XYZ file of C-alpha atoms in Angstrom:
752
model
C -44.143 16.311 85.962
C -41.050 18.493 86.363
C -42.025 20.510 83.292
C -45.106 21.859 85.097
C -42.836 23.770 87.467
C -41.446 25.692 84.499
C -44.801 27.366 83.880
C -46.234 30.550 85.347
C -49.599 30.382 87.101
C -51.718 31.227 84.036
C -49.824 28.792 81.844
C -50.112 26.078 84.486
C -53.907 26.450 84.738
C -54.250 26.154 80.961
C -52.074 23.029 80.865
C -53.868 21.265 83.736
C -57.315 21.877 82.225
C -58.229 18.609 80.486
C -62.008 18.380 80.200
C -64.436 20.585 78.296
C -63.966 23.525 75.918
C -61.337 26.154 76.631
C -59.904 29.209 74.963
C -56.334 30.259 75.647
C -55.854 33.917 74.795
C -52.128 34.146 74.215
C -50.620 37.626 74.004
C -47.517 38.225 71.900
C -44.430 36.522 73.345
C -46.418 34.814 76.109
C -45.179 31.257 75.541
C -48.208 29.735 73.808
C -46.158 27.035 72.052
C -44.844 25.885 75.423
C -48.399 25.742 76.800
C -49.700 23.713 73.847
C -46.743 21.359 74.048
C -47.000 20.748 77.776
C -50.779 20.418 77.655
C -50.482 17.559 75.143
C -47.716 15.980 77.223
C -49.856 16.277 80.353
C -52.871 14.665 78.657
C -50.740 11.681 77.665
C -49.276 11.463 81.173
C -52.876 11.232 82.454
C -53.575 8.195 80.293
C -54.947 9.765 77.101
C -53.992 7.754 74.022
C -51.920 9.937 71.646
C -54.016 8.555 68.767
C -57.012 10.361 70.311
C -55.372 13.801 70.170
C -55.769 16.109 67.163
C -53.518 19.203 67.106
C -53.983 21.575 64.158
C -51.460 24.256 63.200
C -51.074 26.693 60.322
C -47.511 25.840 59.332
C -45.538 22.631 59.046
C -42.734 24.387 60.905
C -44.970 24.971 63.942
C -46.176 21.350 63.919
C -42.618 20.035 63.648
C -41.403 22.245 66.487
C -44.262 21.194 68.761
C -43.810 17.498 68.053
C -40.076 17.784 68.733
C -40.733 19.482 72.080
C -43.304 16.846 73.072
C -40.858 14.064 72.193
C -38.377 15.560 74.631
C -40.976 15.228 77.402
C -42.754 11.942 76.644
C -40.580 10.166 74.064
C -41.670 8.338 70.907
C -45.362 8.317 71.828
C -45.407 11.858 70.411
C -45.216 10.311 66.926
C -48.745 8.897 67.362
C -50.444 12.294 67.796
C -52.529 13.509 64.873
C -50.578 16.727 64.483
C -50.082 18.921 61.452
C -51.569 21.654 59.305
C -55.251 21.651 58.416
C -54.379 20.631 54.851
C -52.022 17.809 55.793
C -54.337 16.264 58.406
C -57.478 16.409 56.293
C -55.783 15.183 53.124
C -54.861 12.121 55.205
C -58.511 11.662 56.200
C -59.726 12.202 52.631
C -57.371 9.546 51.286
C -58.898 7.057 53.701
C -62.489 8.074 52.866
C -62.132 9.227 49.232
C -64.404 6.556 47.765
C -67.348 7.932 49.783
C -67.240 11.197 47.809
C -66.309 9.663 44.448
C -62.560 10.286 44.409
C -59.788 7.682 44.104
C -57.645 7.205 47.210
C -54.650 8.215 45.125
C -56.153 11.574 44.117
C -53.776 14.244 42.896
C -53.340 17.522 44.769
C -53.063 20.482 42.392
C -50.772 23.307 43.378
C -51.491 26.916 42.413
C -49.691 26.676 39.074
C -51.648 23.540 38.146
C -54.902 25.335 38.960
C -53.971 28.436 36.979
C -52.962 26.362 33.953
C -56.282 24.522 34.024
C -58.226 27.788 34.331
C -56.218 29.291 31.480
C -57.158 26.320 29.260
C -60.835 26.551 30.236
C -60.934 30.286 29.458
C -59.384 29.589 26.057
C -61.814 26.760 25.306
C -64.769 28.964 26.274
C -63.508 31.712 23.922
C -63.433 34.239 26.753
C -61.253 37.348 26.962
C -58.120 36.245 28.818
C -57.443 39.850 29.813
C -60.684 39.897 31.788
C -60.576 36.311 32.957
C -57.023 36.169 34.206
C -56.185 32.878 35.962
C -55.094 34.651 39.127
C -58.340 36.616 39.374
C -60.584 33.665 38.570
C -58.757 31.321 40.939
C -58.993 33.908 43.724
C -62.756 34.137 43.240
C -63.168 30.336 43.238
C -60.923 29.985 46.287
C -62.943 32.551 48.211
C -66.143 30.684 47.384
C -64.753 27.346 48.523
C -63.469 28.784 51.797
C -67.025 29.973 52.468
C -68.329 26.513 51.466
C -70.156 27.881 48.437
C -70.623 25.064 45.933
C -70.851 25.481 42.159
C -74.637 25.131 42.283
C -74.950 27.726 45.062
C -72.590 30.064 43.212
C -74.620 29.908 39.999
C -77.948 30.326 41.794
C -76.977 33.165 44.143
C -78.246 36.479 42.684
C -75.862 38.569 44.828
C -72.798 36.640 43.639
C -73.951 36.825 40.038
C -74.546 40.570 40.352
C -71.019 41.026 41.726
C -69.537 39.152 38.764
C -71.657 41.156 36.326
C -70.457 44.406 37.914
C -66.857 43.229 37.581
C -67.541 42.459 33.880
C -66.788 38.778 34.506
C -70.248 37.161 34.324
C -68.869 33.766 33.294
C -66.803 33.044 36.414
C -69.550 30.761 37.713
C -69.411 28.724 34.508
C -65.621 28.574 34.740
C -65.962 27.400 38.351
C -68.359 24.695 37.127
C -65.953 23.554 34.400
C -62.998 23.735 36.780
C -64.739 21.584 39.412
C -65.831 19.038 36.777
C -62.357 18.816 35.251
C -60.716 18.378 38.654
C -63.199 15.668 39.558
C -62.716 13.832 36.242
C -58.959 14.044 36.714
C -59.198 12.718 40.267
C -57.639 15.906 41.559
C -58.211 18.353 44.396
C -56.674 21.774 44.866
C -55.653 23.065 48.301
C -59.062 24.587 48.968
C -60.737 21.291 48.078
C -58.924 19.552 50.937
C -61.071 21.573 53.341
C -64.152 21.909 51.131
C -64.366 18.170 50.442
C -63.770 17.337 54.126
C -66.850 19.393 54.913
C -68.736 17.558 52.154
C -67.591 14.231 53.618
C -68.775 15.098 57.139
C -72.032 16.631 55.864
C -73.087 13.778 53.589
C -71.669 10.825 55.500
C -72.562 10.914 59.215
C -70.827 7.559 59.684
C -67.494 9.114 58.666
C -68.064 12.099 60.947
C -68.965 9.802 63.850
C -65.839 7.738 63.226
C -63.513 10.715 63.562
C -65.445 12.225 66.453
C -64.686 9.002 68.350
C -61.049 9.052 67.295
C -60.419 12.719 68.127
C -61.478 12.893 71.769
C -59.268 15.963 72.279
C -59.036 18.701 69.640
C -56.566 21.585 69.795
C -56.272 24.440 67.294
C -53.327 26.853 67.203
C -53.632 30.403 65.804
C -57.407 30.130 65.927
C -57.825 33.791 64.993
C -56.567 32.866 61.503
C -59.229 30.240 60.756
C -61.753 30.703 57.962
C -65.361 29.522 57.896
C -64.477 26.145 56.400
C -61.883 25.417 59.104
C -64.217 26.652 61.817
C -66.987 24.306 60.718
C -64.722 21.245 60.521
C -63.351 21.704 64.030
C -66.804 22.442 65.455
C -68.188 19.219 63.945
C -65.275 17.099 65.175
C -65.608 18.434 68.738
C -69.405 18.233 68.869
C -69.518 14.829 70.569
C -66.836 15.145 73.270
C -66.642 18.962 73.442
C -63.000 18.698 74.471
C -61.805 21.478 72.204
C -59.098 23.966 73.097
C -58.286 26.877 70.818
C -55.240 29.080 71.206
C -54.898 32.501 69.674
C -54.766 36.246 69.984
C -57.446 38.393 68.419
C -54.932 41.261 68.421
C -52.857 39.303 65.886
C -55.624 38.505 63.408
C -54.171 39.930 60.186
C -55.217 37.579 57.392
C -58.736 38.691 56.469
C -57.593 39.011 52.850
C -56.984 35.237 52.886
C -60.431 34.529 54.264
C -59.621 34.483 58.001
C -62.606 35.499 60.113
C -61.812 37.195 63.425
C -65.381 36.490 64.558
C -64.420 32.822 64.986
C -62.377 33.686 68.069
C -64.433 36.687 69.215
C -67.634 34.593 69.261
C -66.161 31.272 70.370
C -68.173 31.364 73.580
C -71.391 31.423 71.549
C -70.802 27.801 70.520
C -69.527 26.721 73.940
C -71.380 28.487 76.803
C -69.503 26.332 79.352
C -66.217 27.652 77.989
C -63.260 28.297 80.300
C -60.945 31.130 79.327
C -57.253 31.316 80.201
C -55.266 34.454 79.514
C -51.535 34.336 78.928
C -50.693 37.961 79.537
C -47.028 37.929 80.524
C -44.756 38.814 77.635
C -41.325 37.155 77.843
C -40.002 38.661 74.620
C -39.948 42.449 74.765
C -38.983 45.332 77.025
C -41.556 47.231 79.069
C -41.480 50.204 76.721
C -42.231 48.020 73.686
C -45.008 46.060 75.416
C -46.639 49.213 76.787
C -46.437 50.952 73.417
C -48.133 47.988 71.743
C -50.869 48.013 74.384
C -51.506 51.718 73.891
C -52.054 51.103 70.168
C -54.300 48.042 70.292
C -56.613 49.514 72.935
C -58.008 51.719 70.141
C -59.693 48.686 68.563
C -63.295 48.179 69.591
C -63.580 44.533 68.463
C -61.289 42.666 70.858
C -61.050 40.293 73.793
C -59.982 42.103 76.938
C -56.532 41.298 78.258
C -53.727 43.165 80.007
C -50.388 42.188 78.527
C -47.400 43.011 80.747
C -43.770 42.047 81.165
C -41.248 41.727 83.964
C -38.420 42.426 81.547
C -36.254 45.546 81.759
C -37.672 48.976 80.936
C -35.486 49.192 77.858
C -34.705 52.211 75.690
C -37.441 54.473 74.387
C -38.809 53.734 70.940
C -37.034 55.920 68.399
C -39.231 57.804 65.927
C -37.317 59.195 62.971
C -38.594 61.627 60.365
C -36.756 61.659 57.037
C -37.131 64.151 54.210
C -37.663 61.412 51.621
C -37.940 57.655 51.273
C -34.394 57.672 49.908
C -33.106 59.414 53.027
C -35.193 57.076 55.160
C -33.285 54.151 53.657
C -29.931 55.822 54.263
C -30.750 56.555 57.904
C -31.879 52.993 58.534
C -28.732 51.574 56.917
C -26.326 53.871 58.767
C -28.130 53.235 62.055
C -27.821 49.484 61.624
C -24.129 49.827 60.832
C -23.425 52.023 63.829
C -25.468 49.896 66.234
C -23.663 46.785 65.062
C -20.236 48.322 65.515
C -20.963 50.125 68.782
C -22.680 47.220 70.550
C -20.859 44.257 68.973
C -24.043 42.914 67.401
C -24.641 40.647 64.420
C -26.562 41.718 61.331
C -28.855 38.800 62.194
C -30.067 40.894 65.149
C -31.769 43.404 62.806
C -35.003 43.275 60.844
C -36.611 45.864 58.574
C -40.385 45.474 58.288
C -42.583 47.209 55.732
C -46.249 47.236 54.747
C -45.711 46.458 51.046
C -42.969 44.646 49.161
C -42.415 47.705 46.967
C -40.859 49.522 49.927
C -37.872 47.209 49.912
C -36.237 49.046 46.998
C -35.032 52.098 48.921
C -33.932 49.888 51.817
C -32.070 47.450 49.564
C -30.219 50.184 47.712
C -29.189 51.934 50.948
C -27.950 48.663 52.461
C -25.973 47.854 49.323
C -24.267 51.241 49.391
C -23.184 50.572 52.968
C -22.015 47.063 52.012
C -24.507 45.601 54.492
C -25.597 42.104 53.562
C -29.309 41.342 53.730
C -31.864 38.720 52.801
C -35.459 39.053 51.643
C -37.906 36.796 53.494
C -41.278 35.940 52.004
C -40.478 37.605 48.723
C -37.888 38.105 46.013
C -35.246 40.756 45.897
C -36.870 43.812 44.314
C -35.021 43.543 41.020
C -35.703 39.802 40.773
C -39.485 40.114 40.822
C -41.214 39.121 37.602
C -42.929 42.432 36.901
C -39.673 44.336 37.500
C -37.728 41.978 35.238
C -40.444 42.381 32.591
C -40.149 46.174 32.486
C -36.356 46.040 32.724
C -36.390 43.616 29.762
C -38.311 46.190 27.691
C -35.819 48.869 28.666
C -32.894 46.607 27.776
C -34.498 45.956 24.401
C -34.819 49.681 23.778
C -31.095 50.117 24.334
C -30.060 46.911 22.566
C -32.733 45.327 20.332
C -30.431 42.348 19.736
C -30.710 41.338 23.404
C -32.228 37.892 22.780
C -33.141 37.092 26.408
C -34.977 40.372 26.833
C -36.778 39.770 23.534
C -37.899 36.290 24.566
C -39.314 37.698 27.778
C -41.496 40.427 26.300
C -42.268 39.592 22.682
C -45.727 38.413 23.693
C -46.140 40.082 27.073
C -48.616 41.602 27.479
C -50.244 39.311 24.958
C -50.273 40.794 21.465
C -51.103 37.804 19.288
C -47.599 36.457 18.711
C -48.156 32.802 19.547
C -45.628 30.177 20.532
C -45.485 28.753 16.996
C -44.723 32.151 15.449
C -42.227 32.980 18.189
C -40.426 29.685 17.644
C -40.370 30.303 13.891
C -38.676 33.671 14.443
C -35.844 32.140 16.404
C -35.413 29.175 14.048
C -35.304 31.500 11.012
C -32.741 33.744 12.670
C -30.569 30.731 13.381
C -30.916 29.277 9.873
C -30.254 32.565 8.063
C -27.496 33.693 10.435
C -29.348 36.898 11.284
C -30.287 38.341 14.631
C -33.871 37.796 15.731
C -34.370 41.552 15.670
C -33.364 41.645 11.998
C -35.871 38.910 11.262
C -38.576 40.804 13.164
C -37.874 44.039 11.291
C -38.116 42.162 8.006
C -40.711 39.565 8.951
C -42.482 39.772 5.594
C -39.251 38.987 3.744
C -38.241 36.097 5.996
C -41.608 34.582 6.911
C -43.960 35.856 4.249
C -47.155 37.850 4.660
C -48.852 35.102 6.664
C -47.302 36.346 9.927
C -49.841 39.188 10.135
C -49.390 42.616 11.670
C -48.578 41.650 15.278
C -44.836 41.321 14.662
C -44.734 44.470 12.543
C -46.511 46.418 15.299
C -44.084 45.083 17.893
C -41.150 46.227 15.765
C -42.646 49.696 15.306
C -43.283 49.977 19.066
C -39.691 49.130 20.030
C -38.314 51.538 17.412
C -40.585 54.266 18.786
C -39.291 53.587 22.311
C -35.702 53.802 21.035
C -36.406 57.127 19.302
C -37.706 58.579 22.575
C -34.675 57.218 24.426
C -32.382 59.147 22.095
C -33.940 62.444 23.115
C -34.852 62.223 26.796
C -33.754 60.932 30.185
C -34.179 57.453 31.690
C -37.314 58.291 33.659
C -39.271 59.750 30.759
C -38.397 56.720 28.628
C -39.301 54.223 31.353
C -42.605 55.980 32.078
C -43.489 55.931 28.385
C -42.498 52.270 27.981
C -44.398 51.174 31.095
C -47.564 52.805 29.787
C -47.384 52.078 26.055
C -46.036 48.532 26.295
C -49.253 47.623 28.121
C -47.559 46.442 31.337
C -49.158 49.054 33.604
C -52.634 48.452 32.222
C -52.205 44.678 32.455
C -51.238 44.822 36.132
C -53.853 47.463 36.947
C -56.625 45.140 35.774
C -55.592 42.488 38.319
C -57.338 43.518 41.559
C -56.103 40.580 43.641
C -53.689 41.175 46.532
C -50.835 39.838 44.390
C -51.855 41.936 41.394
C -51.986 45.145 43.422
C -48.544 44.372 44.864
C -47.086 43.924 41.359
C -48.692 47.184 40.234
C -47.132 48.967 43.237
C -43.752 47.447 42.419
C -43.777 48.929 38.913
C -44.593 52.293 40.494
C -41.677 51.854 42.869
C -39.274 51.028 40.015
C -40.306 54.247 38.274
C -39.759 56.092 41.552
C -36.239 54.668 41.709
C -35.494 55.758 38.141
C -36.799 59.256 38.925
C -34.510 59.445 41.963
C -31.625 58.358 39.728
C -32.378 61.114 37.228
C -32.791 63.724 39.999
C -29.502 62.768 41.662
C -27.104 65.693 41.031
C -24.116 63.342 41.207
C -25.360 61.324 38.223
C -23.885 63.032 35.201
C -25.399 60.752 32.586
C -29.187 60.611 32.925
C -29.699 58.314 29.953
C -31.524 54.995 29.993
C -28.295 53.249 29.044
C -26.515 54.691 32.083
C -29.338 53.675 34.414
C -29.384 50.119 33.095
C -25.644 49.797 33.590
C -26.028 51.071 37.141
C -28.766 48.533 37.872
C -26.827 45.725 36.205
C -23.914 46.299 38.572
C -26.209 46.177 41.608
C -28.106 43.061 40.628
C -24.980 41.256 39.451
C -23.290 41.832 42.798
C -26.434 40.708 44.568
C -26.766 37.415 42.734
C -23.117 36.527 43.181
C -23.001 37.312 46.887
C -21.790 34.517 49.132
C -24.918 33.458 51.008
C -23.053 32.261 54.090
C -22.736 34.508 57.127
C -24.996 37.095 58.756
C -27.711 39.203 57.165
C -30.159 41.950 57.965
C -33.662 40.541 57.409
C -36.146 42.400 55.193
C -39.792 41.343 55.019
C -43.385 42.457 54.994
C -45.100 42.589 58.375
C -47.419 39.772 57.309
C -44.365 37.557 56.759
C -42.920 38.516 60.158
C -45.783 37.065 62.210
C -44.415 34.510 64.680
C -40.833 35.796 64.441
C -38.754 37.964 66.768
C -35.605 40.086 66.489
C -33.504 42.084 68.934
C -33.768 45.256 66.843
C -36.693 46.056 64.553
C -37.239 48.930 62.105
C -40.829 49.540 60.996
C -40.479 51.815 57.971
C -42.973 53.884 55.982
C -45.140 54.973 58.925
C -47.258 57.266 56.768
C -50.948 57.778 56.099
C -52.147 55.862 53.025
C -49.109 53.600 53.297
C -49.569 52.293 56.827
C -52.503 52.282 57.337
C -52.868 51.340 53.696
C -55.109 53.528 51.567
C -57.008 50.370 50.615
C -57.851 49.690 54.272
C -59.556 52.977 55.112
C -63.021 52.167 53.797
C -64.432 50.647 56.980
C -63.734 50.373 60.695
C -63.159 46.625 60.321
C -60.410 47.233 57.744
C -58.782 49.953 59.835
C -58.812 47.731 62.906
C -57.097 44.973 60.934
C -54.390 47.469 59.937
C -54.014 48.405 63.610
C -53.617 44.718 64.525
C -50.957 44.490 61.835
C -49.090 47.375 63.473
C -49.445 45.623 66.840
C -47.877 42.495 65.330
C -45.006 44.579 63.928
C -44.276 46.291 67.268
C -44.264 43.017 69.187
C -41.611 41.450 66.931
C -38.996 43.589 68.716
C -37.147 42.331 71.788
C -34.796 45.164 72.759
C -34.993 48.153 70.398
C -37.710 49.453 68.120
C -37.428 52.173 65.483
C -40.386 53.753 63.679
C -39.493 55.736 60.566
C -41.428 57.842 58.088
C -40.740 60.230 55.242
C -42.260 63.641 54.633
C -42.066 63.083 50.864
C -42.135 60.016 48.690
C -42.072 59.473 44.930
C -45.354 58.245 43.459
C -45.387 57.498 39.753
C -42.400 59.765 39.314
C -43.924 62.713 41.154
C -42.649 63.805 44.530
C -45.621 63.824 46.917
C -45.876 65.244 50.409
C -46.590 62.606 53.071
C -48.332 62.793 56.405
C -47.147 60.697 59.333
C -49.309 57.732 60.253
C -52.185 58.140 62.692
C -50.794 55.044 64.440
C -47.825 57.064 65.692
C -50.221 59.384 67.489
C -51.900 56.409 69.157
C -48.723 55.431 71.019
C -48.430 57.083 74.429
C -45.640 59.661 73.865
C -43.914 58.706 77.140
C -42.663 55.574 75.351
C -41.286 57.505 72.369
C -38.230 59.547 71.544
C -38.895 61.897 68.618
C -35.818 63.084 66.799
C -34.736 64.792 63.589
C -37.453 67.240 62.743
C -39.883 66.240 65.498
C -39.892 67.869 68.912
C -38.613 65.381 71.500
C -41.665 64.601 73.639
C -39.812 62.083 75.788
C -38.440 63.183 79.117
C -34.810 63.085 80.031
C -33.285 64.576 76.906
C -29.901 63.350 75.810
C -28.819 62.245 72.350
C -30.063 59.171 70.574
C -28.781 57.021 67.759
C -30.182 59.292 65.038
C -28.352 62.302 66.457
C -25.176 60.264 66.322
C -25.898 59.146 62.772
C -26.410 62.720 61.595
C -23.532 64.202 63.583
C -21.014 61.469 62.855
C -21.637 60.534 59.231
C -18.013 61.166 58.390
C -16.782 58.870 61.159
C -19.202 56.130 60.061
C -18.101 56.498 56.453
C -14.471 56.217 57.490
C -15.159 52.694 58.721
C -16.329 51.507 55.310
C -14.217 53.580 52.929
C -11.097 55.801 52.958
C -11.614 59.136 54.758
C -13.171 61.774 52.535
C -11.501 65.109 52.205
C -13.332 68.240 53.219
C -16.038 69.338 50.800
C -15.132 72.426 48.852
C -17.015 75.570 49.728
C -17.807 76.164 46.047
C -18.156 73.751 43.140
C -15.138 73.217 40.901
C -15.280 75.075 37.585
C -13.433 73.448 34.702
C -11.224 75.698 32.524
C -12.482 76.745 29.092
C -9.978 74.477 27.339
C -11.115 71.340 29.244
C -11.201 68.343 26.921
C -11.723 64.740 28.112
C -8.902 62.277 27.447
C -9.064 58.716 26.139
C -9.394 56.664 29.347
C -8.972 53.203 27.839
C -5.482 52.947 29.368
C -6.263 54.683 32.648
C -4.401 53.086 35.561
C -4.063 53.438 39.310
C -1.764 56.296 40.355
C -2.628 58.573 37.451
C -3.655 62.156 38.171
C -6.935 63.212 36.559
C -9.201 66.238 36.308
C -13.024 66.117 36.342
C -15.199 69.069 35.182
C -17.273 68.933 38.387
C -15.101 67.261 41.063
C -11.751 68.852 40.176
C -8.359 67.140 40.537
C -7.802 63.673 41.939
C -5.705 60.514 41.846
C -6.935 57.134 40.582
C -6.719 54.615 43.420
C -8.214 51.576 41.658
C -9.575 50.339 38.324
C -12.350 47.741 38.596
C -13.558 45.838 35.514
C -16.697 43.699 35.663
C -17.898 42.247 32.358
C -18.155 45.116 29.876
C -18.149 47.819 32.553
C -15.039 49.497 33.904
C -15.158 51.681 37.007
C -12.507 54.021 38.318
C -12.244 54.735 42.029
C -10.744 58.203 42.367
C -9.727 60.252 45.416
C -10.479 63.863 44.558
C -8.719 66.669 46.420
C -11.922 68.505 47.331
C -14.812 66.019 47.443
C -13.088 62.798 48.478
C -13.591 59.382 46.940
C -15.886 58.868 43.946
C -16.597 55.782 41.827
C -17.169 56.605 38.139
C -18.067 54.495 35.108
C -15.367 55.203 32.541
C -17.777 54.800 29.633
C -19.524 57.968 30.839
C -17.012 59.824 33.019
C -15.391 62.910 31.501
C -11.776 62.825 32.709
C -8.664 64.689 31.570
C -5.473 62.821 32.345
C -2.522 64.893 33.626
C 1.038 63.596 33.306
């Protein structure tokens, strides 16, 4: 019983409550995992059989952590608790009862790729347009139906659902759903949604099975209850109907998964199902400083749909929240990177103490590039590095093919993406013919009629013409204009635009962000060569260094706010605090959507323990055009006494004094000196090359040589760095300091 003394009064009351329904409203950082753990331990100490306890979580990690903590208190009996995710627990039940609903006990569980492959085959067999009936879109529609317990029969007979599909120009989704369900059943397979859907079917159609598990699960506990969907809600309500010993734990202020089917009404209306409900509020935050907790409270109070609670902390006051305004998203990235570097050095911190959170994955590009330039190591959580994402690699592959049509890997990637009628058999024939005739695949493609005969059709000829057209444009314009043209006329943009799922919209935004990055490259006055070839070499150097980085050691963490839920960091940067970005433009159509965005911001704020930074840009590239941005309305919802506005915003906080952003701006040269040799003073006027300036052959350039550059003037080569086919020269110029130049493009005159 010693562990009870470790709890505060509210936590203790929640743990000692053992009979009847209860709701534990757990504010951010309030110790809810400890309460759940000790409550289970206390039940067992009071004679409850662990086999009679059901504890449902949303992640295997959470279940594992809770079980480990319980073991420390009560020993091996913790192994007998029915504890795990909804899917793991109910797949276990379904295996035991599968014969009742016509499935074998050894049924297969399809993952997402299995489901998409099956849907793709069904669409093909039904002779439907695979551009309209994309597997991702169809599976999303079927998944949504299952989570709402809508069967195939109900789907086909519901006029509202059918009207929605007609409006979306996908009237056959119901028939695909029917085929998909039949094929899964015949194969003895369930997808992830079926594990919940079929559990509901089992309990609905077989009262004996429901009664069996009602008697087994005398005590039901559900973690993160605000994230449950209708299917999960109904299962837990049925299981608890007999004993009514159900305890749910959650925080309505952290309900952020509506797009996955989560229904905040489950927690808001919990008392409707259990009038005798007891409510316990865990309101003491053990994670964050007073300023952070109070700022979060001042934001979330603007939501009308919420359970009342007063979150507080006894922690230190802490520094004010820094609000930084940058002129552009590129500058925003630089300021974040330099701030992290300075904070680490000044306060002897680890890079592991820092996290950068953003609303969309596309925002990582500017952050990643700024961190790379500062040699700050980072890791992407819940997503791929920007340049490793499929849609980015697809467009980059097209651009590589424009520059070098013999690039076989790029060709393999895009020859039939988006689909253009070049099937696997034809594609294989191209590569076999190239190998047998000792020609490049591109040569075979250009002369397909000669090598393969007229039977290959026009698809290959059209592909060849398209790539040649792209190459012609590349010869006469800069990297951005080429990339914009390729993105549009290759069909990639249109293909991604048609996918209206959350994932599809994210991929579409990522292509936009890549084009933004190319536009910034072209607009950079220090980039002499604006060609597509130069850009691709620049990107190749970045991504190559990234993939070869030693993954041991400390990293700054980058992730979306959705991925950050449940985590905490000493120092947090929430970037892109702009209208139409956060809150997202897609979440401004209703009050319910806006309130979900506000809860997402609340989650982001409460990830921070010690320091919080909120950054926004006054301009941001959008499809290659520089657009003016307005700061987020959420910034105005924070009580200004918790904020410190700097760099372009009047400081509304009392006390004055400099902050980290002042130091970043005032001491850039001193920061730079820690990561590279000191730069010499910038010349008052740009260097003007003499009329007789003529670049030298730099193939034998070596360290120590004196050189002249038409823009940077005179300097001395300090290092030559060769990576693959690229050679860079690091040169200390007399007037502008150190520069790194690619010798294949740099115009240098060597002086003896």
